[in-house]
Each structure stands twice: as C-alpha cells, then as structure tokens.
CSV table of C-alpha atoms in Angstrom, one decimal:
chain,number,residue,atom,x,y,z
U,1,MET,CA,-1.8,37.9,-13.7
U,2,LYS,CA,2.3,38.5,-14.3
U,3,SER,CA,3.2,41.8,-13.6
U,4,VAL,CA,5.0,43.6,-15.7
U,5,LEU,CA,8.3,43.8,-14.3
U,6,LYS,CA,7.8,39.7,-13.6
U,7,ILE,CA,6.6,39.0,-17.2
U,8,LYS,CA,10.0,41.5,-18.6
U,9,ASP,CA,12.3,39.4,-16.4
U,10,ASP,CA,10.9,36.3,-17.6
U,11,ILE,CA,11.9,37.5,-21.2
U,12,LEU,CA,15.0,38.5,-20.5
U,13,GLN,CA,15.9,36.0,-18.8
U,14,ASP,CA,14.5,33.5,-22.2
U,15,ASN,CA,16.4,35.5,-24.7
U,16,ALA,CA,19.3,34.5,-22.4
U,17,LYS,CA,19.1,31.0,-22.3
U,18,GLU,CA,19.1,31.1,-26.6
U,19,ALA,CA,21.7,33.5,-26.4
U,20,GLN,CA,24.0,30.1,-25.0
U,21,GLY,CA,22.4,29.1,-28.6
U,22,ILE,CA,23.8,31.4,-30.6
U,23,ARG,CA,26.8,31.3,-28.9
U,24,GLN,CA,27.1,27.3,-28.9
U,25,ARG,CA,26.8,28.4,-33.2
U,26,LEU,CA,29.6,30.7,-33.4
U,27,ALA,CA,32.6,28.2,-31.6
U,28,GLU,CA,31.6,26.0,-34.4
U,29,SER,CA,32.3,28.1,-37.4
U,30,GLY,CA,35.2,30.0,-35.1
U,31,THR,CA,32.6,33.5,-35.7
U,32,TYR,CA,32.9,36.7,-33.8
U,33,MET,CA,31.1,38.6,-33.3
U,34,VAL,CA,30.3,41.8,-32.4
U,35,ASN,CA,26.9,43.5,-30.9
U,36,LEU,CA,27.5,47.4,-31.5
U,37,MET,CA,25.6,49.6,-29.7
U,38,ALA,CA,25.0,53.4,-29.7
U,39,SER,CA,22.3,55.6,-29.6
U,40,PRO,CA,21.2,57.5,-33.2
U,41,GLY,CA,23.5,59.3,-35.4
U,42,ALA,CA,26.7,57.9,-33.2
U,43,GLY,CA,28.0,56.4,-36.5
U,44,LYS,CA,27.8,52.7,-36.5
U,45,THR,CA,27.5,52.1,-39.4
U,46,SER,CA,31.3,55.0,-40.6
U,47,THR,CA,32.1,52.8,-37.6
U,48,ILE,CA,31.7,49.4,-39.2
U,49,LEU,CA,32.9,50.8,-42.6
U,50,ALA,CA,35.5,52.3,-41.5
U,51,VAL,CA,36.7,49.1,-39.2
U,52,VAL,CA,36.3,46.5,-41.8
U,53,LYS,CA,38.3,48.6,-44.5
U,54,GLU,CA,40.9,48.9,-42.2
U,55,LEU,CA,41.0,44.6,-41.8
U,56,GLN,CA,39.3,43.4,-45.5
U,57,GLN,CA,42.6,41.9,-46.4
U,58,ASP,CA,43.4,40.5,-42.5
U,59,VAL,CA,39.8,39.2,-41.9
U,60,THR,CA,36.2,38.9,-43.7
U,61,PHE,CA,33.5,41.1,-42.5
U,62,ALA,CA,29.5,40.3,-42.9
U,63,VAL,CA,27.2,42.5,-41.1
U,64,ILE,CA,24.1,42.9,-39.3
U,65,GLU,CA,22.1,45.0,-39.7
U,66,GLY,CA,18.8,46.1,-36.8
U,67,ASP,CA,16.4,49.0,-38.2
U,68,ILE,CA,13.2,49.9,-36.8
U,69,GLU,CA,12.6,51.6,-39.8
U,70,SER,CA,14.2,51.6,-44.1
U,71,PHE,CA,17.2,50.0,-45.3
U,72,VAL,CA,20.2,52.4,-45.5
U,73,ASP,CA,22.4,51.0,-43.4
U,74,SER,CA,22.7,47.9,-45.5
U,75,GLU,CA,22.7,49.3,-49.0
U,76,LYS,CA,25.6,51.8,-47.6
U,77,VAL,CA,27.4,48.5,-45.7
U,78,LYS,CA,26.8,46.6,-49.1
U,79,GLU,CA,27.9,49.9,-51.4
U,80,ALA,CA,31.6,49.0,-50.0
U,81,GLY,CA,31.4,45.2,-51.3
U,82,ILE,CA,30.7,44.0,-47.8
U,83,THR,CA,28.0,40.8,-47.5
U,84,ALA,CA,24.9,42.7,-45.6
U,85,VAL,CA,21.5,41.2,-43.6
U,86,GLN,CA,19.2,43.3,-42.8
U,87,ILE,CA,16.9,43.3,-39.7
U,88,ARG,CA,13.9,45.8,-39.4
U,89,THR,CA,12.8,44.8,-35.7
U,90,GLY,CA,8.7,47.1,-37.6
U,91,GLY,CA,8.9,49.2,-34.1
U,92,ALA,CA,11.0,46.9,-31.1
U,93,CYS,CA,13.7,49.3,-29.5
U,94,HIS,CA,15.6,46.7,-29.6
U,95,LEU,CA,17.3,43.4,-31.1
U,96,ASP,CA,17.3,40.3,-29.4
U,97,VAL,CA,17.9,36.0,-29.5
U,98,PRO,CA,14.9,35.6,-31.8
U,99,MET,CA,15.8,38.0,-34.1
U,100,VAL,CA,19.7,37.5,-34.8
U,101,GLU,CA,18.8,33.9,-35.3
U,102,PRO,CA,17.3,34.1,-39.0
U,103,ALA,CA,19.8,36.8,-39.8
U,104,LEU,CA,23.0,34.9,-38.8
U,105,ASP,CA,21.5,31.6,-41.2
U,106,LEU,CA,21.7,33.4,-44.3
U,107,LEU,CA,25.6,33.9,-43.7
U,108,ASP,CA,27.6,31.8,-44.4
U,109,LEU,CA,29.2,30.7,-41.1
U,110,PRO,CA,32.7,28.8,-41.9
U,111,SER,CA,33.9,30.8,-44.3
U,112,THR,CA,32.8,34.4,-42.5
U,113,ASP,CA,35.8,35.3,-39.5
U,114,CYS,CA,34.1,38.0,-37.8
U,115,VAL,CA,29.9,39.2,-37.2
U,116,PHE,CA,29.2,43.1,-36.6
U,117,ILE,CA,25.8,43.2,-35.2
U,118,GLU,CA,24.3,47.1,-35.6
U,119,ASN,CA,22.2,47.5,-32.8
U,120,ILE,CA,18.6,49.8,-32.5
U,121,GLY,CA,19.8,52.8,-32.1
U,122,ASN,CA,19.5,53.8,-28.6
U,123,LEU,CA,21.6,53.7,-25.7
U,124,VAL,CA,19.0,52.0,-22.8
U,125,CYS,CA,16.9,49.2,-24.1
U,126,PRO,CA,19.4,47.3,-26.3
U,127,ALA,CA,22.1,46.9,-23.1
U,128,GLU,CA,19.4,44.4,-20.8
U,129,PHE,CA,19.4,41.8,-24.7
U,130,ASP,CA,21.9,39.3,-24.9
U,131,LEU,CA,22.9,38.5,-28.0
U,132,GLY,CA,25.9,35.6,-27.3
U,133,ALA,CA,28.2,37.9,-28.7
U,134,ASP,CA,31.8,37.7,-28.0
U,135,LEU,CA,32.3,41.3,-27.6
U,136,ASN,CA,30.0,43.4,-26.7
U,137,MET,CA,30.9,47.3,-27.9
U,138,MET,CA,29.6,50.6,-27.9
U,139,ILE,CA,29.5,54.6,-29.2
U,140,LEU,CA,29.9,57.2,-27.4
U,141,SER,CA,30.6,60.7,-30.2
U,142,VAL,CA,31.6,63.8,-29.3
U,143,PRO,CA,28.8,65.9,-30.5
U,144,GLU,CA,26.1,63.8,-27.2
U,145,GLY,CA,28.3,64.6,-24.6
U,146,HIS,CA,30.8,63.5,-22.0
U,147,ASP,CA,27.7,63.8,-18.6
U,148,LYS,CA,25.9,60.9,-21.0
U,149,ILE,CA,28.1,58.2,-19.2
U,150,LEU,CA,25.9,59.6,-15.8
U,151,LYS,CA,22.5,59.3,-17.8
U,152,TYR,CA,22.3,56.1,-19.1
U,153,PRO,CA,24.9,53.5,-16.9
U,154,LEU,CA,24.1,50.8,-17.7
U,155,MET,CA,25.2,50.4,-21.0
U,156,PHE,CA,28.5,52.3,-20.0
U,157,SER,CA,29.1,49.7,-17.1
U,158,MET,CA,27.8,46.6,-19.4
U,159,CYS,CA,30.3,46.9,-22.5
U,160,ASP,CA,33.8,46.5,-23.5
U,161,VAL,CA,34.6,48.3,-25.4
U,162,LEU,CA,33.7,51.7,-25.8
U,163,VAL,CA,34.9,53.7,-28.7
U,164,VAL,CA,34.4,57.4,-28.1
U,165,ASN,CA,33.5,58.4,-31.9
U,166,LYS,CA,33.8,61.8,-33.6
U,167,ALA,CA,37.2,63.2,-32.0
U,168,ASP,CA,37.6,65.7,-35.0
U,169,TYR,CA,34.6,67.5,-32.9
U,170,LEU,CA,36.9,67.7,-29.5
U,171,GLN,CA,39.2,70.5,-31.7
U,172,LEU,CA,36.0,72.4,-32.5
U,173,PRO,CA,35.7,76.3,-30.4
U,174,SER,CA,32.5,75.2,-29.0
U,175,ASN,CA,33.2,72.1,-28.0
U,176,ASN,CA,33.1,71.1,-24.5
U,177,PHE,CA,33.1,67.5,-24.3
U,178,ASP,CA,36.4,66.4,-21.4
U,179,VAL,CA,37.3,63.2,-22.4
U,180,GLU,CA,39.1,63.3,-19.0
U,181,PHE,CA,35.9,62.9,-16.7
U,182,LEU,CA,34.9,60.1,-19.1
U,183,THR,CA,37.7,57.5,-18.9
U,184,GLU,CA,37.7,58.8,-15.5
U,185,ARG,CA,34.3,57.4,-14.6
U,186,MET,CA,34.5,54.1,-17.2
U,187,LYS,CA,37.5,53.4,-14.7
U,188,ALA,CA,35.1,53.8,-11.9
U,189,ILE,CA,32.2,51.7,-12.8
U,190,ASN,CA,34.0,49.5,-15.4
U,191,PRO,CA,37.2,48.8,-15.3
U,192,GLU,CA,37.7,45.9,-17.5
U,193,ALA,CA,36.1,48.4,-20.8
U,194,LYS,CA,39.0,49.3,-22.9
U,195,VAL,CA,38.2,53.1,-24.6
U,196,PHE,CA,38.6,54.4,-28.0
U,197,VAL,CA,39.1,56.7,-28.9
U,198,ILE,CA,38.8,58.0,-33.2
U,199,SER,CA,36.8,59.6,-35.8
U,200,ALA,CA,35.8,56.9,-37.9
U,201,TYR,CA,35.4,60.2,-40.4
U,202,ALA,CA,39.0,61.7,-40.4
U,203,GLY,CA,40.3,58.1,-39.3
U,204,ASP,CA,42.4,59.1,-36.2
U,205,GLY,CA,42.6,55.6,-33.5
U,206,VAL,CA,41.2,53.7,-36.5
U,207,PRO,CA,44.0,51.6,-36.7
U,208,GLU,CA,44.3,51.1,-33.2
U,209,LEU,CA,40.6,50.1,-33.0
U,210,ALA,CA,41.0,47.8,-35.9
U,211,ALA,CA,44.5,46.0,-34.5
U,212,TRP,CA,42.4,44.8,-31.4
U,213,LEU,CA,40.1,43.9,-32.4
U,214,LYS,CA,41.7,42.0,-35.2
U,215,ASP,CA,44.0,40.5,-32.9
U,216,GLN,CA,40.6,39.1,-30.6
U,217,VAL,CA,39.3,37.6,-34.6
U,218,HIS,CA,42.2,35.6,-34.6
U,219,ALA,CA,42.1,34.3,-31.6
U,220,LYS,CA,39.4,32.7,-31.4
U,221,ARG,CA,39.6,31.8,-35.7
U,222,GLY,CA,43.3,29.9,-34.1
M,1,MET,CA,-1.1,33.5,-20.6
M,2,LYS,CA,-1.0,37.0,-22.7
M,3,SER,CA,1.2,37.8,-25.8
M,4,VAL,CA,3.5,40.1,-24.9
M,5,LEU,CA,2.5,42.0,-28.2
M,6,LYS,CA,-1.8,42.1,-25.9
M,7,ILE,CA,0.8,42.7,-22.6
M,8,LYS,CA,2.3,46.0,-24.3
M,9,ASP,CA,-1.1,47.4,-25.7
M,10,ASP,CA,-2.6,47.3,-22.7
M,11,ILE,CA,0.0,49.2,-21.4
M,12,LEU,CA,-0.4,51.6,-24.2
M,13,GLN,CA,-4.6,52.0,-23.5
M,14,ASP,CA,-3.6,52.4,-20.2
M,15,ASN,CA,-1.7,54.7,-20.4
M,16,ALA,CA,-4.1,56.4,-22.7
M,17,LYS,CA,-6.6,56.4,-20.4
M,18,GLU,CA,-4.8,58.0,-17.3
M,19,ALA,CA,-3.8,60.8,-20.0
M,20,GLN,CA,-6.6,62.1,-20.4
M,21,GLY,CA,-7.3,62.4,-16.5
M,22,ILE,CA,-3.5,64.8,-16.9
M,23,ARG,CA,-5.1,66.8,-19.8
M,24,GLN,CA,-8.3,67.2,-18.0
M,25,ARG,CA,-5.7,68.7,-14.8
M,26,LEU,CA,-4.2,71.3,-17.1
M,27,ALA,CA,-7.7,72.4,-18.4
M,28,GLU,CA,-8.5,73.7,-15.2
M,29,SER,CA,-5.3,75.1,-14.6
M,30,GLY,CA,-5.4,76.5,-17.7
M,31,THR,CA,-1.3,74.5,-17.6
M,32,TYR,CA,0.7,74.5,-20.5
M,33,MET,CA,3.0,71.3,-21.1
M,34,VAL,CA,5.4,70.0,-23.9
M,35,ASN,CA,6.5,66.5,-24.6
M,36,LEU,CA,10.0,67.1,-25.6
M,37,MET,CA,11.6,64.5,-26.7
M,38,ALA,CA,15.4,63.3,-28.6
M,39,SER,CA,18.5,61.3,-29.0
M,40,PRO,CA,20.4,60.9,-26.2
M,41,GLY,CA,23.1,64.2,-26.4
M,42,ALA,CA,20.8,66.4,-28.7
M,43,GLY,CA,20.4,69.0,-26.5
M,44,LYS,CA,16.5,68.9,-25.0
M,45,THR,CA,18.1,70.7,-21.4
M,46,SER,CA,20.3,73.3,-23.5
M,47,THR,CA,17.0,74.3,-25.9
M,48,ILE,CA,14.8,73.9,-22.8
M,49,LEU,CA,17.1,77.3,-20.8
M,50,ALA,CA,17.5,78.4,-24.6
M,51,VAL,CA,13.1,79.3,-24.3
M,52,VAL,CA,13.0,80.2,-21.2
M,53,LYS,CA,16.2,82.5,-20.8
M,54,GLU,CA,14.1,84.4,-24.5
M,55,LEU,CA,10.3,84.1,-22.8
M,56,GLN,CA,11.6,85.1,-18.9
M,57,GLN,CA,9.0,88.6,-18.1
M,58,ASP,CA,6.5,86.9,-20.5
M,59,VAL,CA,5.7,83.0,-19.6
M,60,THR,CA,6.3,81.7,-16.0
M,61,PHE,CA,7.8,78.0,-16.9
M,62,ALA,CA,8.3,74.3,-14.3
M,63,VAL,CA,10.4,71.4,-15.8
M,64,ILE,CA,10.4,68.0,-14.9
M,65,GLU,CA,12.9,65.8,-15.6
M,66,GLY,CA,13.8,62.3,-17.1
M,67,ASP,CA,16.0,60.8,-16.0
M,68,ILE,CA,17.4,56.6,-16.0
M,69,GLU,CA,19.7,58.1,-14.0
M,70,SER,CA,21.4,60.7,-11.7
M,71,PHE,CA,20.5,64.5,-10.9
M,72,VAL,CA,22.5,67.2,-13.6
M,73,ASP,CA,19.3,68.1,-16.1
M,74,SER,CA,17.5,69.1,-13.5
M,75,GLU,CA,20.9,70.3,-11.1
M,76,LYS,CA,21.4,73.0,-15.1
M,77,VAL,CA,17.7,73.7,-14.7
M,78,LYS,CA,17.8,75.1,-10.8
M,79,GLU,CA,21.0,76.7,-11.5
M,80,ALA,CA,18.6,79.0,-14.2
M,81,GLY,CA,16.5,79.8,-11.2
M,82,ILE,CA,14.2,77.5,-13.2
M,83,THR,CA,11.6,75.2,-11.0
M,84,ALA,CA,13.0,71.6,-12.0
M,85,VAL,CA,10.8,68.4,-9.5
M,86,GLN,CA,13.3,65.0,-11.0
M,87,ILE,CA,11.9,61.6,-12.2
M,88,ARG,CA,14.4,59.2,-12.2
M,89,THR,CA,13.3,55.8,-13.8
M,90,GLY,CA,15.7,53.6,-12.1
M,91,GLY,CA,15.8,51.8,-15.7
M,92,ALA,CA,12.9,52.7,-17.8
M,93,CYS,CA,13.6,53.7,-21.4
M,94,HIS,CA,10.5,56.6,-21.4
M,95,LEU,CA,8.1,58.4,-18.9
M,96,ASP,CA,4.6,57.0,-18.7
M,97,VAL,CA,1.3,59.2,-16.9
M,98,PRO,CA,2.3,57.3,-13.3
M,99,MET,CA,5.7,58.3,-13.3
M,100,VAL,CA,4.7,61.6,-14.7
M,101,GLU,CA,1.4,62.7,-11.8
M,102,PRO,CA,3.0,62.5,-8.7
M,103,ALA,CA,6.2,64.9,-10.4
M,104,LEU,CA,2.7,67.7,-11.7
M,105,ASP,CA,2.0,67.5,-7.5
M,106,LEU,CA,5.1,68.9,-6.8
M,107,LEU,CA,4.2,71.7,-9.0
M,108,ASP,CA,2.2,75.1,-8.4
M,109,LEU,CA,0.3,74.6,-11.4
M,110,PRO,CA,-2.2,77.0,-10.9
M,111,SER,CA,1.0,79.6,-11.0
M,112,THR,CA,2.9,77.9,-14.1
M,113,ASP,CA,1.7,78.7,-17.7
M,114,CYS,CA,3.7,76.4,-18.9
M,115,VAL,CA,5.9,72.9,-18.1
M,116,PHE,CA,8.4,71.3,-19.9
M,117,ILE,CA,9.1,67.1,-19.8
M,118,GLU,CA,12.5,65.8,-20.7
M,119,ASN,CA,11.5,62.5,-21.5
M,120,ILE,CA,14.6,60.2,-21.4
M,121,GLY,CA,17.4,60.4,-24.2
M,122,ASN,CA,15.1,57.6,-26.8
M,123,LEU,CA,14.0,58.3,-30.8
M,124,VAL,CA,11.8,55.0,-29.7
M,125,CYS,CA,9.9,54.4,-27.0
M,126,PRO,CA,8.7,57.6,-25.3
M,127,ALA,CA,7.0,58.2,-29.4
M,128,GLU,CA,4.1,55.9,-28.1
M,129,PHE,CA,3.0,57.0,-24.4
M,130,ASP,CA,0.8,60.2,-24.2
M,131,LEU,CA,1.7,62.1,-21.4
M,132,GLY,CA,-1.4,64.5,-22.1
M,133,ALA,CA,1.1,67.6,-23.0
M,134,ASP,CA,-0.6,69.9,-25.5
M,135,LEU,CA,2.3,69.5,-27.5
M,136,ASN,CA,4.6,67.2,-28.4
M,137,MET,CA,7.6,68.5,-29.0
M,138,MET,CA,11.3,66.4,-31.2
M,139,ILE,CA,14.6,67.9,-31.1
M,140,LEU,CA,16.8,66.1,-33.4
M,141,SER,CA,20.6,67.6,-34.0
M,142,VAL,CA,22.5,67.7,-36.9
M,143,PRO,CA,25.6,65.9,-35.9
M,144,GLU,CA,22.9,63.2,-35.5
M,145,GLY,CA,22.2,62.8,-39.0
M,146,HIS,CA,19.1,63.9,-41.7
M,147,ASP,CA,18.5,59.9,-42.3
M,148,LYS,CA,16.8,59.4,-38.8
M,149,ILE,CA,14.1,60.6,-40.3
M,150,LEU,CA,13.9,57.2,-41.9
M,151,LYS,CA,15.0,55.3,-39.3
M,152,TYR,CA,12.8,56.7,-36.4
M,153,PRO,CA,9.5,56.9,-38.5
M,154,LEU,CA,7.2,57.4,-35.4
M,155,MET,CA,8.6,59.7,-32.9
M,156,PHE,CA,9.1,62.2,-36.1
M,157,SER,CA,5.1,61.4,-38.1
M,158,MET,CA,3.6,61.6,-33.7
M,159,CYS,CA,5.2,65.0,-33.0
M,160,ASP,CA,3.9,68.3,-33.1
M,161,VAL,CA,7.4,70.4,-33.5
M,162,LEU,CA,10.6,69.5,-35.4
M,163,VAL,CA,13.4,71.6,-33.9
M,164,VAL,CA,16.4,70.3,-35.7
M,165,ASN,CA,19.3,71.5,-33.1
M,166,LYS,CA,22.6,72.3,-33.4
M,167,ALA,CA,22.4,74.2,-36.2
M,168,ASP,CA,26.5,76.1,-36.2
M,169,TYR,CA,27.4,72.9,-36.9
M,170,LEU,CA,26.2,73.0,-40.5
M,171,GLN,CA,28.8,75.4,-41.2
M,172,LEU,CA,31.4,73.1,-40.4
M,173,PRO,CA,33.2,72.3,-44.0
M,174,SER,CA,32.8,68.4,-42.5
M,175,ASN,CA,28.4,68.6,-42.6
M,176,ASN,CA,26.5,67.0,-44.8
M,177,PHE,CA,23.4,67.2,-43.5
M,178,ASP,CA,20.9,67.8,-45.7
M,179,VAL,CA,18.4,70.2,-44.5
M,180,GLU,CA,16.4,69.6,-47.4
M,181,PHE,CA,15.4,66.2,-47.3
M,182,LEU,CA,14.4,66.7,-44.2
M,183,THR,CA,11.8,68.8,-44.4
M,184,GLU,CA,10.7,67.3,-47.6
M,185,ARG,CA,10.5,63.6,-46.0
M,186,MET,CA,9.0,65.8,-42.7
M,187,LYS,CA,6.2,67.3,-45.5
M,188,ALA,CA,5.6,64.7,-46.8
M,189,ILE,CA,5.2,62.4,-43.2
M,190,ASN,CA,3.7,65.2,-41.6
M,191,PRO,CA,2.2,68.1,-43.2
M,192,GLU,CA,0.7,69.9,-40.5
M,193,ALA,CA,4.6,69.9,-38.0
M,194,LYS,CA,6.0,72.2,-37.7
M,195,VAL,CA,10.3,72.4,-38.0
M,196,PHE,CA,12.6,75.5,-36.3
M,197,VAL,CA,16.4,75.3,-37.3
M,198,ILE,CA,17.8,76.2,-34.0
M,199,SER,CA,21.6,76.2,-32.5
M,200,ALA,CA,20.5,76.2,-28.5
M,201,TYR,CA,24.2,77.1,-27.9
M,202,ALA,CA,24.4,80.0,-30.5
M,203,GLY,CA,21.0,81.5,-29.8
M,204,ASP,CA,20.0,81.5,-33.9
M,205,GLY,CA,16.7,80.3,-34.7
M,206,VAL,CA,15.7,80.9,-30.5
M,207,PRO,CA,14.0,83.5,-30.8
M,208,GLU,CA,11.1,82.2,-33.5
M,209,LEU,CA,10.7,78.8,-31.7
M,210,ALA,CA,10.5,80.8,-28.0
M,211,ALA,CA,8.0,83.9,-29.7
M,212,TRP,CA,6.4,80.4,-31.0
M,213,LEU,CA,5.0,78.9,-28.2
M,214,LYS,CA,4.5,81.8,-26.1
M,215,ASP,CA,1.5,82.6,-29.0
M,216,GLN,CA,0.1,78.5,-27.9
M,217,VAL,CA,0.7,79.8,-24.1
M,218,HIS,CA,-0.9,82.2,-24.2
M,219,ALA,CA,-3.8,80.6,-26.8
M,220,LYS,CA,-4.5,78.2,-24.0
M,221,ARG,CA,-4.2,80.7,-20.5
M,222,GLY,CA,-6.9,82.6,-22.3
C-alpha cells in the first residue's frame, strides 16, 4: 500500500497536470483568473466586491465562490449584480481543478475579462493546489496579526500578491499589527510579490489595487 | 488502489482508536485536556494566557503548541512562566494523535491538572481529528464575522464550548457582528454547547470562562 505522503504527492501532481488544461482554456478565451485565498473572515468577498465596483466600467467579472457549506457569499455577489457560481465542497478544505472546471463550464468565458475564485477560508491547504490561475492573491487581515507570516509560510511564499485588509483597524488604540515587520519579512521570503494595504470596508487602498489588477487583465486580454 | 475517500476514512478511524490510548493515559493521571481550535489570529494563545493567569492559584497548566512552522506561540507561553511543548507539523494542517502522544511524553502529567492543546489555525481540518481531549473548545473572533457558523458547520457542531473572542470589537461603529444570530444558530445545531463571550485582550468574560473550566478540571481531578 502506498504511504499517505506518496498518495498526497500523486494527488498534487495530478492536480498540477490538470491545471494546465485550465490555463489553455483561459488562454483561448483571453480570460484572466485570480485565485483568492485567506483565513475565514479576512474579507475575501468584501475585497472582491470593492475591486469589482471600482472597475465596473472597464472590466467584466465573474466570481466562483468556494464554500464547504452555504450560499452566503454567492448570494452577496449576485446581489451586487455580478455573475456568480457556487461550489460547495461538502467538507473539503480547499478547491482543486476537478471542482473548478465544471464551474468554468457555467461561465461565458469569451465575454468575461476576469474570473475571481474565492477559495475556502484556510491559510494552509489551498496553497498546495494549483488551480491554473494567472494570479495567486492572498489576504491577511489586520486583526489576525502580522506574525501569521511566520506560522503559515507556504501561503505567503507562493502568492503573487499579498493584500493586507481591514487597515481601518490599524488606527485602534489596541492595534499591535506591525506593517513594516510584515513587509520586510515578505521581501525576504517572496521578494517578487506585490503588497497592497487596503480597507475593503472603508475603501482606502482599493483604487490602487484595482488599477494594478486592471493592467494585468488588459495585458492578457490584449 | 483504495480511493482517496476510503484512505481518509481509514486515517480518521485509526486516529480515533489511538485517541482512546490518550484518554486512558489522562484518566490514570487525572489530567484534564482541552483541544483548542480556531482560525489563524482568532486569539488562541491570548485566550490560553488569560485563562491560565486567572486560575494560576488553583490549577497547574501545561500547553502543547501546534504550529506548521515557528516557535512564536510556545515562546510567548514560556515567557508567561507556563510549561510549553512545541509541535511543528512541517506543513500538516491539523494535529493528530501520533503528534500529540510524544508531546505528552515530555510533560509530568500526574502533577499537571490541565493541558491545553493549541491546534493549528484552521476552522476545517482539526475538527475531524479526535485527540482524546476531555473538551473541544473553539474560538470565533468578532472580526471574522458571525456568518462563519454557516460556512464551517462541522467545527461549530462538534465543539463542546464556543468562545466568542475580541468582544471589544463589538463596540466599534463599523461592527456588524450579530451575537444573537450566532447563539440562536448554535442552539439549533449544537444545543449542548456552552457559549462564552470574552475579550482576552481587555479581560471581559475571562473570569466566567475560567471559573467554568476550573469546575471541569476539579471534577475530573477529584
């Protein structure tokens, strides 16, 4: 019998191969895809909604919502007038390619400039699964603490963009989140990654993040 | 070849069997054990430190710190003068019995009234692994949002105690955390569970949680 680690390797390798199929498909339709990962409650849905609102004149979006249970997030996204597809994993702690592919089938990709995948709220497991996205974006929210980069290094080292969300909490008297510590540490373990500090709730920093994303989307769209 | 789901079942069943060994061991020494689970940054270490400080005259504690990487939390605990053992999982997203057993070997159990296990920051995977604890305690922090009970139902339905932490955030003008929604929903899916609302940072609610825990520890200790 294969060891558990060997089986895990096989699963990850199969998934990485299948991710190539998604890349091919997105290349054909010229669609840019973002895999958004974070802890529960870091503000994934709020960040998506804030960015989409900022770019609604320039970019057509669709959102794939990954959840273990419930339709809470896809309902929020649909209420904002954005195309949304829900994946319910029924227990699984991350999304993989076989879950994302049928969700993509439900979208009109040629008329979609950018697909956001909202992954399961989890700083660990999603980092291991290549979904064929153009961009791996992670959110760390201020109330979680800057030390998370020491504790969950894989996510911080594999992402292309780190969004520090809930920046409004930095103003609280009780705040001890050290943005400088985080950005210095990020430079050391992942020097290529972009870092944005935003408040999806109050709007600060959202225009900068959105403008940068628009450039990436248009560069692929041509 | 076995399917991935079958293998997962086997792992969980083996783990549940091995958890009986831990229960037996803790029964012999009269030691009470708490398995503390939460998202990254919900305040697991702060809650442990606050409860231990409250009970330092009445209960002898030890802490087993689970982390994927780093010694940040065990150093904090040791600085507070509490016995701490670090488990580094090197990638694994939860603790299991084979990781906890050697950590217990390092503790003087007969002279320890209560062991806190601080699990990996993750609302999903740790809920599936029985560690042989007397009490499964979870923390949900206010900034994460009350809707997490809809999205991560297994953790909320398997825990014995739900601690709502960072209650100081409830006073913020931007707060939209609905404590009543959460407690009503909790009554529906897990009516036996105790719910405590605390601020480990400011101290509110900690005496009530600590007093309740002391009673549980003393009831086992005899």
